[in-house]
Coordinates of C-alpha atoms and ligand atoms in Angstrom, one line a residue:
X20 CA 79.1 133.0 129.7
X21 CA 80.1 132.4 126.2
X22 CA 83.9 132.0 126.3
X23 CA 84.4 131.8 122.4
X24 CA 82.9 134.8 121.7
X25 CA 84.9 136.8 124.2
X26 CA 88.0 135.1 122.7
X27 CA 87.0 135.9 118.8
X28 CA 85.6 139.4 119.8
X29 CA 88.5 140.4 121.8
X30 CA 91.0 139.2 119.2
X31 CA 89.0 141.1 116.0
X32 CA 89.3 144.3 118.1
X33 CA 93.2 144.1 118.9
X34 CA 93.9 142.5 115.4
X35 CA 94.5 146.0 113.6
X36 CA 96.9 146.6 116.2
X37 CA 98.9 143.6 115.0
X38 CA 102.5 144.3 114.3
X39 CA 102.7 147.2 117.2
X40 CA 105.1 146.6 119.7
X41 CA 109.3 145.9 119.0
X42 CA 110.4 141.6 117.8
X43 CA 113.1 141.2 120.4
X44 CA 115.8 141.3 118.3
X45 CA 119.0 140.6 120.3
X46 CA 118.3 136.5 119.6
X47 CA 118.5 136.4 115.3
X48 CA 116.5 133.4 115.3
X49 CA 113.3 135.7 117.2
X50 CA 114.4 138.7 115.1
X51 CA 113.3 136.8 111.9
X52 CA 109.5 136.1 113.4
X53 CA 106.3 137.5 111.2
X54 CA 105.5 140.7 114.1
X55 CA 101.9 140.3 112.6
X56 CA 101.3 136.8 114.5
X57 CA 99.0 137.1 116.8
X58 CA 97.4 133.9 119.0
X59 CA 95.0 133.2 121.8
X60 CA 93.8 130.2 123.2
X61 CA 91.8 129.6 126.7
X62 CA 91.9 125.8 127.8
X63 CA 88.8 124.9 130.1
X64 CA 88.9 122.2 132.8
X65 CA 86.8 120.2 130.7
X66 CA 89.3 119.5 128.1
X67 CA 87.7 122.4 125.9
X68 CA 89.2 125.0 123.7
X69 CA 88.6 128.1 123.0
X70 CA 90.9 129.4 120.3
X71 CA 91.2 132.4 117.3
X72 CA 94.1 133.4 115.4
X73 CA 97.2 131.6 115.4
X74 CA 96.8 129.4 118.0
X75 CA 98.2 126.4 116.5
X76 CA 101.2 127.8 115.5
X77 CA 104.8 126.6 117.7
X78 CA 106.5 129.8 118.9
X79 CA 109.6 130.5 120.5
X80 CA 108.2 130.3 124.6
X81 CA 111.6 131.6 126.1
X82 CA 111.0 132.5 129.5
X83 CA 107.7 131.1 129.9
X84 CA 109.8 127.6 130.2
X85 CA 110.7 129.2 133.9
X86 CA 107.6 128.3 135.1
X87 CA 107.9 124.2 134.3
X88 CA 111.3 124.2 135.1
X89 CA 110.8 126.0 138.7
X90 CA 108.1 122.9 138.9
X91 CA 110.3 120.3 138.3
X92 CA 113.1 121.6 140.3
X93 CA 111.4 121.8 143.0
X94 CA 109.9 118.7 142.7
X95 CA 113.7 117.6 143.1
X96 CA 114.8 119.6 146.0
X97 CA 111.6 120.5 147.5
X98 CA 112.0 124.1 149.6
X99 CA 115.8 123.7 149.9
X100 CA 116.3 125.4 146.1
X101 CA 115.0 128.8 147.9
X102 CA 118.2 128.9 149.7
X103 CA 119.9 129.7 146.0
X104 CA 116.9 131.4 144.7
X105 CA 115.1 134.3 146.4
X106 CA 110.8 135.0 146.0
X107 CA 110.6 138.9 146.0
X108 CA 110.2 140.8 142.6
X109 CA 113.6 142.3 141.3
X110 CA 111.9 145.9 139.9
X111 CA 114.8 145.3 137.4
X112 CA 115.0 144.2 133.5
X113 CA 114.9 140.2 133.4
X114 CA 118.9 140.3 132.4
X115 CA 120.1 143.0 134.8
X116 CA 123.2 142.1 136.6
X117 CA 123.2 144.7 139.4
X118 CA 121.5 143.2 142.6
X119 CA 123.7 140.2 141.7
X120 CA 126.7 141.8 143.5
X121 CA 124.7 143.5 146.4
X122 CA 123.0 139.9 147.3
X123 CA 126.0 137.9 146.9
X124 CA 124.7 136.0 143.8
X125 CA 121.3 135.0 144.8
X126 CA 118.8 136.3 142.3
X127 CA 115.7 138.0 143.6
X128 CA 113.4 135.3 142.0
X129 CA 113.1 132.0 140.0
X130 CA 111.7 134.1 136.5
X131 CA 114.7 136.3 135.8
X132 CA 117.3 135.0 133.6
X133 CA 119.5 134.5 136.8
X134 CA 117.1 133.0 138.5
X135 CA 116.2 130.7 135.7
X136 CA 120.2 130.1 135.7
X137 CA 120.0 128.9 139.1
X138 CA 116.7 126.9 139.0
X139 CA 118.2 124.5 135.2
X140 CA 121.2 124.6 138.0
X141 CA 118.9 122.2 139.8
X142 CA 117.2 120.7 137.5
X143 CA 120.3 119.2 135.9
X144 CA 121.3 118.0 139.8
X145 CA 124.1 115.5 139.1
X146 CA 123.0 114.1 135.6
X147 CA 123.6 114.3 132.4
X148 CA 122.1 118.2 130.6
X149 CA 120.1 116.0 128.0
X150 CA 118.4 113.8 130.8
X151 CA 117.4 117.3 132.5
X152 CA 116.0 118.6 129.2
X153 CA 114.5 115.4 128.3
X154 CA 112.3 115.3 131.5
X155 CA 111.0 119.0 130.8
X156 CA 110.3 118.5 126.8
X157 CA 108.4 114.9 128.9
X158 CA 106.5 116.9 130.7
X159 CA 105.4 119.4 128.2
X160 CA 104.4 116.6 125.9
X161 CA 102.7 115.0 128.4
X162 CA 100.5 118.2 130.1
X163 CA 100.1 119.5 126.2
X164 CA 98.7 116.0 125.2
X165 CA 101.1 116.9 122.3
X166 CA 104.2 114.1 121.4
X167 CA 104.9 116.4 119.1
X168 CA 106.4 119.1 120.6
X169 CA 110.0 119.8 120.5
X170 CA 113.0 122.4 120.8
X171 CA 113.9 124.4 118.3
X172 CA 117.7 123.9 117.9
X173 CA 118.2 127.5 115.6
X174 CA 116.8 129.4 117.7
X175 CA 119.1 127.1 120.5
X176 CA 121.8 128.0 118.6
X177 CA 121.0 131.9 118.6
X178 CA 120.7 131.8 121.9
X179 CA 124.0 130.7 122.2
X180 CA 125.6 132.7 119.9
X181 CA 124.1 136.0 120.9
X182 CA 124.0 134.6 125.1
X183 CA 127.2 136.8 126.4
X184 CA 124.7 138.1 129.2
X185 CA 123.2 135.0 130.3
X186 CA 127.4 133.9 130.4
X187 CA 128.1 136.9 132.2
X188 CA 125.3 136.2 134.5
X189 CA 125.8 132.3 134.9
X190 CA 129.9 132.9 135.5
X191 CA 128.9 136.0 138.3
X192 CA 127.1 133.5 140.0
X193 CA 129.2 131.0 139.7
X194 CA 131.8 133.1 141.6
X195 CA 129.6 133.4 144.3
X196 CA 129.7 129.8 144.7
X197 CA 125.9 129.5 143.7
X198 CA 125.8 127.0 140.9
X199 CA 127.0 123.3 141.7
X200 CA 127.6 122.4 137.6
X201 CA 129.6 123.8 135.0
X202 CA 128.6 126.6 133.6
X203 CA 128.6 125.6 129.8
X204 CA 126.5 123.2 130.8
X205 CA 124.0 124.7 133.0
X206 CA 123.8 127.5 129.8
X207 CA 122.9 124.8 127.4
X208 CA 120.4 123.7 129.4
X209 CA 118.9 127.1 129.7
X210 CA 119.2 127.9 126.0
X211 CA 117.5 124.4 125.2
X212 CA 114.4 125.5 127.4
X213 CA 114.1 128.8 126.0
X214 CA 113.8 127.8 122.6
X215 CA 111.4 125.1 123.4
X216 CA 108.4 125.7 120.2
X217 CA 104.8 125.4 121.9
X218 CA 101.4 126.6 119.7
X219 CA 99.0 128.9 122.4
X220 CA 96.7 125.8 122.5
X221 CA 99.8 123.4 123.6
X222 CA 100.9 126.1 126.3
X223 CA 97.1 126.8 127.5
X224 CA 97.0 123.4 128.3
X225 CA 99.9 122.7 129.4
X226 CA 99.8 125.1 132.2
X227 CA 96.0 124.0 133.1
X228 CA 96.9 122.1 136.1
X229 CA 98.6 125.6 137.8
X230 CA 94.8 126.6 137.6
X231 CA 93.2 123.5 139.3
X232 CA 95.2 123.2 142.5
X233 CA 98.4 121.2 140.8
X234 CA 96.0 118.4 139.2
X235 CA 95.6 118.0 135.2
X236 CA 91.6 118.2 135.5
X237 CA 91.2 116.4 132.7
X238 CA 92.6 113.5 133.7
X239 CA 93.0 113.3 137.9
X240 CA 96.8 113.4 137.6
X241 CA 98.2 115.0 140.1
X242 CA 101.2 117.2 139.2
X243 CA 102.6 119.6 141.9
X244 CA 100.6 119.5 145.5
X245 CA 98.4 122.3 146.1
X246 CA 100.6 124.3 148.3
X247 CA 103.3 124.0 145.4
X248 CA 100.8 125.3 143.2
X249 CA 99.8 127.9 145.0
X250 CA 103.6 129.1 145.6
X251 CA 104.0 128.6 142.5
X252 CA 100.8 131.3 141.1
X253 CA 102.5 133.5 143.8
X254 CA 105.5 133.8 142.2
X255 CA 104.1 134.5 138.6
X256 CA 101.9 137.1 139.9
X257 CA 104.5 139.1 141.5
X258 CA 107.6 138.5 139.1
X259 CA 105.9 136.7 136.0
X260 CA 106.6 140.2 134.1
X261 CA 110.4 141.4 135.4
X262 CA 110.0 144.8 136.3
X263 CA 106.5 144.8 134.7
X264 CA 105.1 142.8 137.1
X265 CA 102.9 145.3 139.2
X266 CA 101.5 146.9 136.2
X267 CA 100.5 143.4 135.0
X268 CA 98.3 142.5 138.4
X269 CA 96.9 146.1 137.7
X270 CA 96.2 145.6 134.6
X271 CA 95.1 142.1 134.1
X272 CA 95.1 140.6 137.7
X273 CA 95.8 137.0 136.2
X274 CA 99.0 135.0 137.3
X275 CA 101.0 135.3 134.5
X276 CA 104.4 134.5 133.0
X277 CA 105.7 136.2 129.7
X278 CA 108.7 135.7 127.3
X279 CA 111.0 137.6 124.8
X280 CA 109.3 135.5 121.9
X281 CA 105.8 137.1 122.7
X282 CA 103.8 134.5 124.2
X283 CA 102.1 134.7 127.9
X284 CA 100.6 132.0 130.1
X285 CA 98.2 133.4 132.3
X286 CA 96.8 131.3 135.2
X287 CA 93.0 131.5 136.2
X288 CA 93.1 129.6 139.4
X289 CA 89.6 127.4 139.3
X290 CA 88.7 128.7 136.1
X291 CA 91.3 128.3 133.0
X292 CA 94.7 129.0 131.5
X293 CA 95.2 131.5 128.9
X294 CA 98.2 131.5 126.2
X295 CA 98.4 134.5 124.3
X296 CA 101.1 135.5 121.3
X297 CA 102.4 138.2 119.9
X298 CA 105.9 139.3 119.0
X299 CA 106.0 142.5 119.3
X300 CA 106.9 143.7 123.0
X301 CA 106.9 146.8 125.3
X302 CA 109.8 148.3 127.0
X303 CA 109.5 145.5 130.2
X304 CA 110.0 142.3 127.8
X305 CA 106.2 141.8 127.7
X306 CA 104.0 141.1 124.7
X307 CA 102.3 144.5 124.2
X308 CA 99.3 142.7 122.3
X309 CA 99.2 139.9 124.7
X310 CA 98.5 141.7 127.4
X311 CA 95.7 143.8 126.3
X312 CA 94.5 140.6 124.9
X313 CA 94.5 139.2 128.4
X314 CA 93.6 142.5 129.7
X315 CA 90.1 142.8 127.7
X316 CA 89.3 138.8 127.9
X317 CA 90.0 139.4 132.4
X318 CA 87.4 142.5 132.0
X319 CA 84.5 140.5 129.7
X320 CA 84.8 137.5 131.6
X321 CA 85.4 139.1 135.2
X322 CA 88.1 136.3 136.4
X323 CA 90.4 138.5 137.9
X324 CA 91.7 136.7 141.0
X325 CA 90.8 139.8 143.1
X326 CA 87.1 139.0 142.5
Ligands
LIG13 N1 116.3 133.8 126.2 C1 115.9 134.7 127.2 C2 117.1 135.4 127.2 O1 117.8 134.5 128.3 C3 114.6 134.9 127.9 C4 114.1 136.2 128.2 C5 112.8 136.3 128.6 O2 112.1 135.8 127.2 N2 112.7 137.1 129.2 O3 117.7 136.8 127.5

C-alpha cells in the first residue's frame, strides 16, 4: 500500500475546503491562527513518515495534551487516579460544568476539561508545578525525537486571561474536596500543557507508542504497560472528542483525541499514528477538515480498528 500517495491524495482533495469551520476564538491567541493551514502526518513503526501540507508547522495541541498527561498521571498514581475521575463518555461539551454537581465533583473522564484538571493535579502531586510541566515536556521531546518542542508562552497567557470557565470548573471540584493542590497552581500547569506547540510530524511520532502496545516501535523502549496502553486507547475512542466521540468512532474508526487548536491525534493499533491539523472546528470542537481527512485515510487504508 502506498501510504504516501494516499496522504497526498486526501490532502489535495480536501485542500479546497481549507478555511471551513470556525476557529476557536474564546482563546484570543488561537483566534489569530491562519484558518487555511492544513497538515497531515502518518508515522509508521519503521520510523518513517508520510506527510502532506503544513505538517511541519507547530500548532497549539490544546486538549491533545490530555492524553500524555493521563499517561504520566497513571504512571505516578496507578488506577487510584480513577477514584477522582471517571471513565465514561460525558455526552456534554468539553467545558461543561452541569454533570459535576450531580456527581459530587467527579468528572466523567480525563479528556474533558474538568477531568484533565484532575489528572493535572495528580501529575503535579507534591512537587512544584514547573517540575511536572518539565516532565511532560521531556516526554514529548523524547517521544517525538525533537528537543526543540516548546510551550507557547503567549497562548498559555491567553488561556489564563480567558480562563474563567476552567477556573469555575476547578473551584467547583475543589469545593467537593476532589483536588489536592491549590487551584491557581493546578490551572497554571493545565494552561501550560494546553499551550504545547507541536507539528503534525511531532505529534504523530510522539503518539506512536500508543499504537504499539505502549512501546516505542523505533527504539523498542517501553513507555507504558500494554494493559495501560489499551485502556488509554479505549478512553480515546469513547471520550476523545467530547460529545462528538460516538460520531468520530462511527465515521472514522480510529482511537483519537482532538483539541480546539484544530489538531487531532489518531491511533491505529498495530499500524500507525496519525496527526492532522486544520484550525476550523465543527460544532463539537473537533477539526472539520481534520476529521474528514482521517475518515478518508481510514477508508483508503482499510485501517479501521473495527476491521
Ligand atoms: N485549552 C482549552 C480549554 O481549556 C482546551 C479545550 C480543548 O482543546 N477542547 O478550554
